[in-house]
PDB file of C-alpha atoms in Angstrom:
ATOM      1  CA  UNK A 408     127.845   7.992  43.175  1.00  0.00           C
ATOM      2  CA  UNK A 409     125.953   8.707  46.173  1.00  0.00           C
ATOM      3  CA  UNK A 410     122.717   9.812  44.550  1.00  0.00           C
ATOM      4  CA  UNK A 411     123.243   6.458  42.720  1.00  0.00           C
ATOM      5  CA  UNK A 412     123.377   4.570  45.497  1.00  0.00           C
ATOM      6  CA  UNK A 413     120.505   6.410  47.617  1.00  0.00           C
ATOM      7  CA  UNK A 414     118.332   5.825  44.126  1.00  0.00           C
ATOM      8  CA  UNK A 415     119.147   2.082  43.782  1.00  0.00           C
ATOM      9  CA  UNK A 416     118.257   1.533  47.945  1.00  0.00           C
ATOM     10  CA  UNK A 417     114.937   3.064  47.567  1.00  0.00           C
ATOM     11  CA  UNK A 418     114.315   0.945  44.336  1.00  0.00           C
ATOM     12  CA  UNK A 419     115.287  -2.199  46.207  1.00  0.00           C
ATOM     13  CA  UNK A 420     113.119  -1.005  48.901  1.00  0.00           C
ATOM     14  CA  UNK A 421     110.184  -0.445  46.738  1.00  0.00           C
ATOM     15  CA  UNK A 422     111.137  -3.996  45.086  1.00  0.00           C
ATOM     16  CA  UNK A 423     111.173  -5.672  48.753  1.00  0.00           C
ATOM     17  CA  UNK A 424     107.736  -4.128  49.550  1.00  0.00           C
ATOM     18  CA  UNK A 425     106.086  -5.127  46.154  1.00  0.00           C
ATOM     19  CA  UNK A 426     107.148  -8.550  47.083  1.00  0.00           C
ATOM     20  CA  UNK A 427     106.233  -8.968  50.233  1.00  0.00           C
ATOM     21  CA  UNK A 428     102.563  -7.672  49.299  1.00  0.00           C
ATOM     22  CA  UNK A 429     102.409 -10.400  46.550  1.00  0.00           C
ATOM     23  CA  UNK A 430     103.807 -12.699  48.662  1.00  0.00           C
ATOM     24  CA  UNK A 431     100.992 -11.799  51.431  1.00  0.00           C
ATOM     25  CA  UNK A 432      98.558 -12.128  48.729  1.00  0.00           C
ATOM     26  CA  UNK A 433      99.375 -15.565  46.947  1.00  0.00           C
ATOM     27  CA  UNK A 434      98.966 -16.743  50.506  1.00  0.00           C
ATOM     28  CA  UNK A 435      96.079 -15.328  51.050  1.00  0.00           C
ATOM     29  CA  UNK A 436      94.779 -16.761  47.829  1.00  0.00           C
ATOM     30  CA  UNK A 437      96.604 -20.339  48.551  1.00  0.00           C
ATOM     31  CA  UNK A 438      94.921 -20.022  52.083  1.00  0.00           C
ATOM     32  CA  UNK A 439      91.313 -19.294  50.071  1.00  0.00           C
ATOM     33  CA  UNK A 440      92.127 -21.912  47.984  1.00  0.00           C
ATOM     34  CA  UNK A 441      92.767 -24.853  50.133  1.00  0.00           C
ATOM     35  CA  UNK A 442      89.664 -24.082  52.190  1.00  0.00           C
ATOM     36  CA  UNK A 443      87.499 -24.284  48.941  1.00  0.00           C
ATOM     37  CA  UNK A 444      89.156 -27.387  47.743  1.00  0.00           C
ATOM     38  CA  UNK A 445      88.484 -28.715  51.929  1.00  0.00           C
ATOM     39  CA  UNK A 446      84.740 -27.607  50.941  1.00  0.00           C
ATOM     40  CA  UNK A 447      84.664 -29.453  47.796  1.00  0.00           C
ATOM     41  CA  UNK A 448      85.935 -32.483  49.209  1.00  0.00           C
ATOM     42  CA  UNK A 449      83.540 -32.190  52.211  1.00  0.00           C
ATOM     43  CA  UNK A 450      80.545 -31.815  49.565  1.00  0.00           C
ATOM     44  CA  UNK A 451      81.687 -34.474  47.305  1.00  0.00           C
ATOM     45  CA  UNK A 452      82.277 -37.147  50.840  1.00  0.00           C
ATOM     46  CA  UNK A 453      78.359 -35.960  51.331  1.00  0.00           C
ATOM     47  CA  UNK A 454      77.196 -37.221  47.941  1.00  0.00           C
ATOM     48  CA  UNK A 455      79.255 -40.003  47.528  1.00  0.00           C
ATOM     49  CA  UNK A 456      77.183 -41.483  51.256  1.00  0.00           C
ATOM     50  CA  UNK A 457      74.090 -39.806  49.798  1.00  0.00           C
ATOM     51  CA  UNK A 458      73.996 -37.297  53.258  1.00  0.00           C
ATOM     52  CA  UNK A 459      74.168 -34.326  52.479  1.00  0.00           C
ATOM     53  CA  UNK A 460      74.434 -32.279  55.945  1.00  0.00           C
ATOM     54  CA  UNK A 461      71.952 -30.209  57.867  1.00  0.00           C
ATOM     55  CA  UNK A 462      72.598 -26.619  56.206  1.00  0.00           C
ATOM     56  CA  UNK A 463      72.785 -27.578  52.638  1.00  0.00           C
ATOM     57  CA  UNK A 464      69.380 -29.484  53.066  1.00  0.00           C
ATOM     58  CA  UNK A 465      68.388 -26.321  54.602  1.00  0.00           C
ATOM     59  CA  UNK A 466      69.866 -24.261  51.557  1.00  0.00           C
ATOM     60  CA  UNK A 467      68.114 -26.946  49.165  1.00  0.00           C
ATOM     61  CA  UNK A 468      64.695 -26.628  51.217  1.00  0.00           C
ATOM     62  CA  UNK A 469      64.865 -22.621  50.708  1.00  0.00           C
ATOM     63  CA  UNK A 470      65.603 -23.279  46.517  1.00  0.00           C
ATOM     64  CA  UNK A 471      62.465 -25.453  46.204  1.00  0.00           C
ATOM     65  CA  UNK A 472      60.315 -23.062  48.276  1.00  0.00           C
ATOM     66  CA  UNK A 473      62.161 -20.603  46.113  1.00  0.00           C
ATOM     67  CA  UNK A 474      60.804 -22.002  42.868  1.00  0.00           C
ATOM     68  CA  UNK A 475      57.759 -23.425  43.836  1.00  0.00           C
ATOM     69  CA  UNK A 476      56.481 -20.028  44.797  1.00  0.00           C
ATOM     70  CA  UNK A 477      58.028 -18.681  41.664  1.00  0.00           C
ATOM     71  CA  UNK A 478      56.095 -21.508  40.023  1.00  0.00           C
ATOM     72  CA  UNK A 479      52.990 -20.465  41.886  1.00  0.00           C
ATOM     73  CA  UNK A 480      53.205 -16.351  41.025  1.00  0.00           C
ATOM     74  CA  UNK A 481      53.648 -17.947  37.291  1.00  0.00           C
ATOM     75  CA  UNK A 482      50.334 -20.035  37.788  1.00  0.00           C
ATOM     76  CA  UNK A 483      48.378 -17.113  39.126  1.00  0.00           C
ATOM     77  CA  UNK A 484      49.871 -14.775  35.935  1.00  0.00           C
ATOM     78  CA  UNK A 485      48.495 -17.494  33.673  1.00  0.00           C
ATOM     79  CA  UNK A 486      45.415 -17.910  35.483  1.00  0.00           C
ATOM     80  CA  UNK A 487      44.881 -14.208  34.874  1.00  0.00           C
ATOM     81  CA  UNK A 488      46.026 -14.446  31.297  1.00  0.00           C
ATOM     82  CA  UNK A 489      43.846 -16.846  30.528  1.00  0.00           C
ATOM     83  CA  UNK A 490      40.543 -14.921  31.917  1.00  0.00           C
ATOM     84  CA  UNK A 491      41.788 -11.284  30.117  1.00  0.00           C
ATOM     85  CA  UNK A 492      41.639 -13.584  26.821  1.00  0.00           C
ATOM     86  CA  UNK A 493      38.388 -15.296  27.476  1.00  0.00           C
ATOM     87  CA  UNK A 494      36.557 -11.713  28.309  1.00  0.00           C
ATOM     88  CA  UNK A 495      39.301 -10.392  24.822  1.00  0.00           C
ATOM     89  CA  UNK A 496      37.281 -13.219  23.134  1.00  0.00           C
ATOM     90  CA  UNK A 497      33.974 -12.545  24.639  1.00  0.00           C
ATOM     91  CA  UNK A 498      33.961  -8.571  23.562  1.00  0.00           C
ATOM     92  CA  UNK A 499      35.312  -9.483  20.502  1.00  0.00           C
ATOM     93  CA  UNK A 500      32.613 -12.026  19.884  1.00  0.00           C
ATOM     94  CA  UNK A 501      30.047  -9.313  20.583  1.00  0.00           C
ATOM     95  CA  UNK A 502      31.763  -6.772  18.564  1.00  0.00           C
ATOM     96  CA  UNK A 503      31.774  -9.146  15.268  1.00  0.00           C
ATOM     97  CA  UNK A 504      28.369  -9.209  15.984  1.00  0.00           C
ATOM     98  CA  UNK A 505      27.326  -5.917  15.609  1.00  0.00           C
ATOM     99  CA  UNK A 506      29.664  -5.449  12.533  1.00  0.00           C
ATOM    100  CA  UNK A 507      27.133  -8.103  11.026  1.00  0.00           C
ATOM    101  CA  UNK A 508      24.311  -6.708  11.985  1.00  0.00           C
ATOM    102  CA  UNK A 509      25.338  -3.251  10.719  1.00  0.00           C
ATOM    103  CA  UNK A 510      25.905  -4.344   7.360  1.00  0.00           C
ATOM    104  CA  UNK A 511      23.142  -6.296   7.665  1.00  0.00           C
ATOM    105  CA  UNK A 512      21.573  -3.046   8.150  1.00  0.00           C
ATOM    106  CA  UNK A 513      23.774  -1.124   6.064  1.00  0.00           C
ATOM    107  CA  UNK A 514      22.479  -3.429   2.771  1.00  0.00           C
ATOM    108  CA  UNK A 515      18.958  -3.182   3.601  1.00  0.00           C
ATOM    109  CA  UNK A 516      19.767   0.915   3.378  1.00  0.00           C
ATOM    110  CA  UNK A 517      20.839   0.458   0.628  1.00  0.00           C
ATOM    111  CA  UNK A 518      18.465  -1.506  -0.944  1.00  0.00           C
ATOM    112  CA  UNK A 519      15.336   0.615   0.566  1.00  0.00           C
ATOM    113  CA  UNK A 520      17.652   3.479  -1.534  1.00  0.00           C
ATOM    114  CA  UNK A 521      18.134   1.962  -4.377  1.00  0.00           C
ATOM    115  CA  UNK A 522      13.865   1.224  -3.907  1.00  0.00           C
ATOM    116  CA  UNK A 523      13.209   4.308  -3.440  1.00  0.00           C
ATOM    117  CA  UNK A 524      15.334   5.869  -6.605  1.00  0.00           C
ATOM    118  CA  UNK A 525      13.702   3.603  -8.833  1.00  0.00           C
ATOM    119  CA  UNK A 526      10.509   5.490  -6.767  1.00  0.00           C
ATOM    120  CA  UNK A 527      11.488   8.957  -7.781  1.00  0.00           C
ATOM    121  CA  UNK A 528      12.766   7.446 -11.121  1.00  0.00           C
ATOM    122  CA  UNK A 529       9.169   6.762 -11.423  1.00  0.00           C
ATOM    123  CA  UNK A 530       7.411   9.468 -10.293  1.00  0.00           C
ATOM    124  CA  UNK A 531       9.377  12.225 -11.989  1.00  0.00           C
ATOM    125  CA  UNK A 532       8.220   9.447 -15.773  1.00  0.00           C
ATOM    126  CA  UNK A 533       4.567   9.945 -13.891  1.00  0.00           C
ATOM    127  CA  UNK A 534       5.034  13.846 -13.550  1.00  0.00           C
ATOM    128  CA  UNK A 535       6.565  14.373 -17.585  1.00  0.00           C
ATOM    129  CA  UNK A 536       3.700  12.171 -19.271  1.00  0.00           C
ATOM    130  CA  UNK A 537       0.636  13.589 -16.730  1.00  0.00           C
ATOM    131  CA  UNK A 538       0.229  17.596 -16.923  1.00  0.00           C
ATOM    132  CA  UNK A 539       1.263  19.571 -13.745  1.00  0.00           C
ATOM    133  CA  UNK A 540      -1.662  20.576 -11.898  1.00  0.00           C
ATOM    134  CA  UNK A 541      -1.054  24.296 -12.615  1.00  0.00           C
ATOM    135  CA  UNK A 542      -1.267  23.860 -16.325  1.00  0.00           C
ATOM    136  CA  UNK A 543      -4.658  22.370 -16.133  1.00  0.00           C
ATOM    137  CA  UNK A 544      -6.637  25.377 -15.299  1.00  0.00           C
ATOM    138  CA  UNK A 545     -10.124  23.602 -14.904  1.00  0.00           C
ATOM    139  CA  UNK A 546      -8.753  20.753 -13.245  1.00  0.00           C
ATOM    140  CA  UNK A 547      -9.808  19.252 -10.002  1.00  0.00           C
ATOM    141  CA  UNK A 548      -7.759  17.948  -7.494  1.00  0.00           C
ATOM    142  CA  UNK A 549      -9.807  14.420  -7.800  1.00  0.00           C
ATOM    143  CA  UNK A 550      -8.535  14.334 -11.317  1.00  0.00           C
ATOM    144  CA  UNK A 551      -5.226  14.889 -11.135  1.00  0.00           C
ATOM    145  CA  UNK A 552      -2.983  11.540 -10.475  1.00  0.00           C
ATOM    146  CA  UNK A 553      -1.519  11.691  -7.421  1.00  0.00           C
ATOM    147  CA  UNK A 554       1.774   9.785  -6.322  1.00  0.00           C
ATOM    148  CA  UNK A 555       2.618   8.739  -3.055  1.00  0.00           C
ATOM    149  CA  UNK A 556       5.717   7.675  -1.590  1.00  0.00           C
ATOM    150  CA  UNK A 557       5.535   4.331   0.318  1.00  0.00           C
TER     151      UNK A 557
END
């Protein structure tokens, strides 16, 4: 009966101490409580006169500067933005450019090719229906027809 009673005083004691730390902090939360709800009645008596007090114009003061040089680093990216595309458009200009001119260039290749096939295509019809020059024994260079590429 003893141990019992030993086991149910330290329980109680433990019970006591667990409420007096909840009791300590409900009023330290009542206590954090009523000075927010003093706050929010101050703030709400300042907008309802339209004057707001010293520090929080201070507080809004520091927001605007806040954002407008937020806004301003956000002008300066675009501003930068804005030149990277224009010199973007300006290589890309110049590049599209040379891709014309090389296939500009790459069809007149071609077409000098294609020329001078229908050149060789020629020449080797001139070489089959005129004898070579070495089966012509008594021929003269002057005689023989000559063909020249142009």
């Amino acid at each position: 009966a003893g141990a019992a009673e030993s086991a149910r005083a330290e329980l109680q004691s433990k019970l006591d101490a667990a409420t007096r730390r909840r009791d300590d902090d409900a009023a330290a939360h009542r206590g954090a409580l009523q000075q927010r709800e003093r706050r929010v009645a101050e703030l709400e008596g300042q907008l309802d006169t339209g004057k707001p007090s010293e520090a929080a114009m201070f507080n809004i003061a520091r927001d605007q500067a806040k954002r407008d040089a937020e806004a301003d680093k956000l002008r300066a990216q675009l501003a930068s933005l804005r030149k990277m595309l224009k010199e973007s458009h300006r290589v890309l200009s110049h590049l599209m450019k040379q891709e014309s001119a090389l296939k500009a260039e790459g069809r007149g290749l071609r077409a000098r090719y294609r020329d001078s096939s229908l050149s060789e295509e020629e020449a080797a019809h001139h070489r089959r229906s005129w004898p070579s020059r070495d089966a012509t024994s008594s021929g003269s260079r002057a005689s023989t027809p000559s063909t020249s590429r142009t």
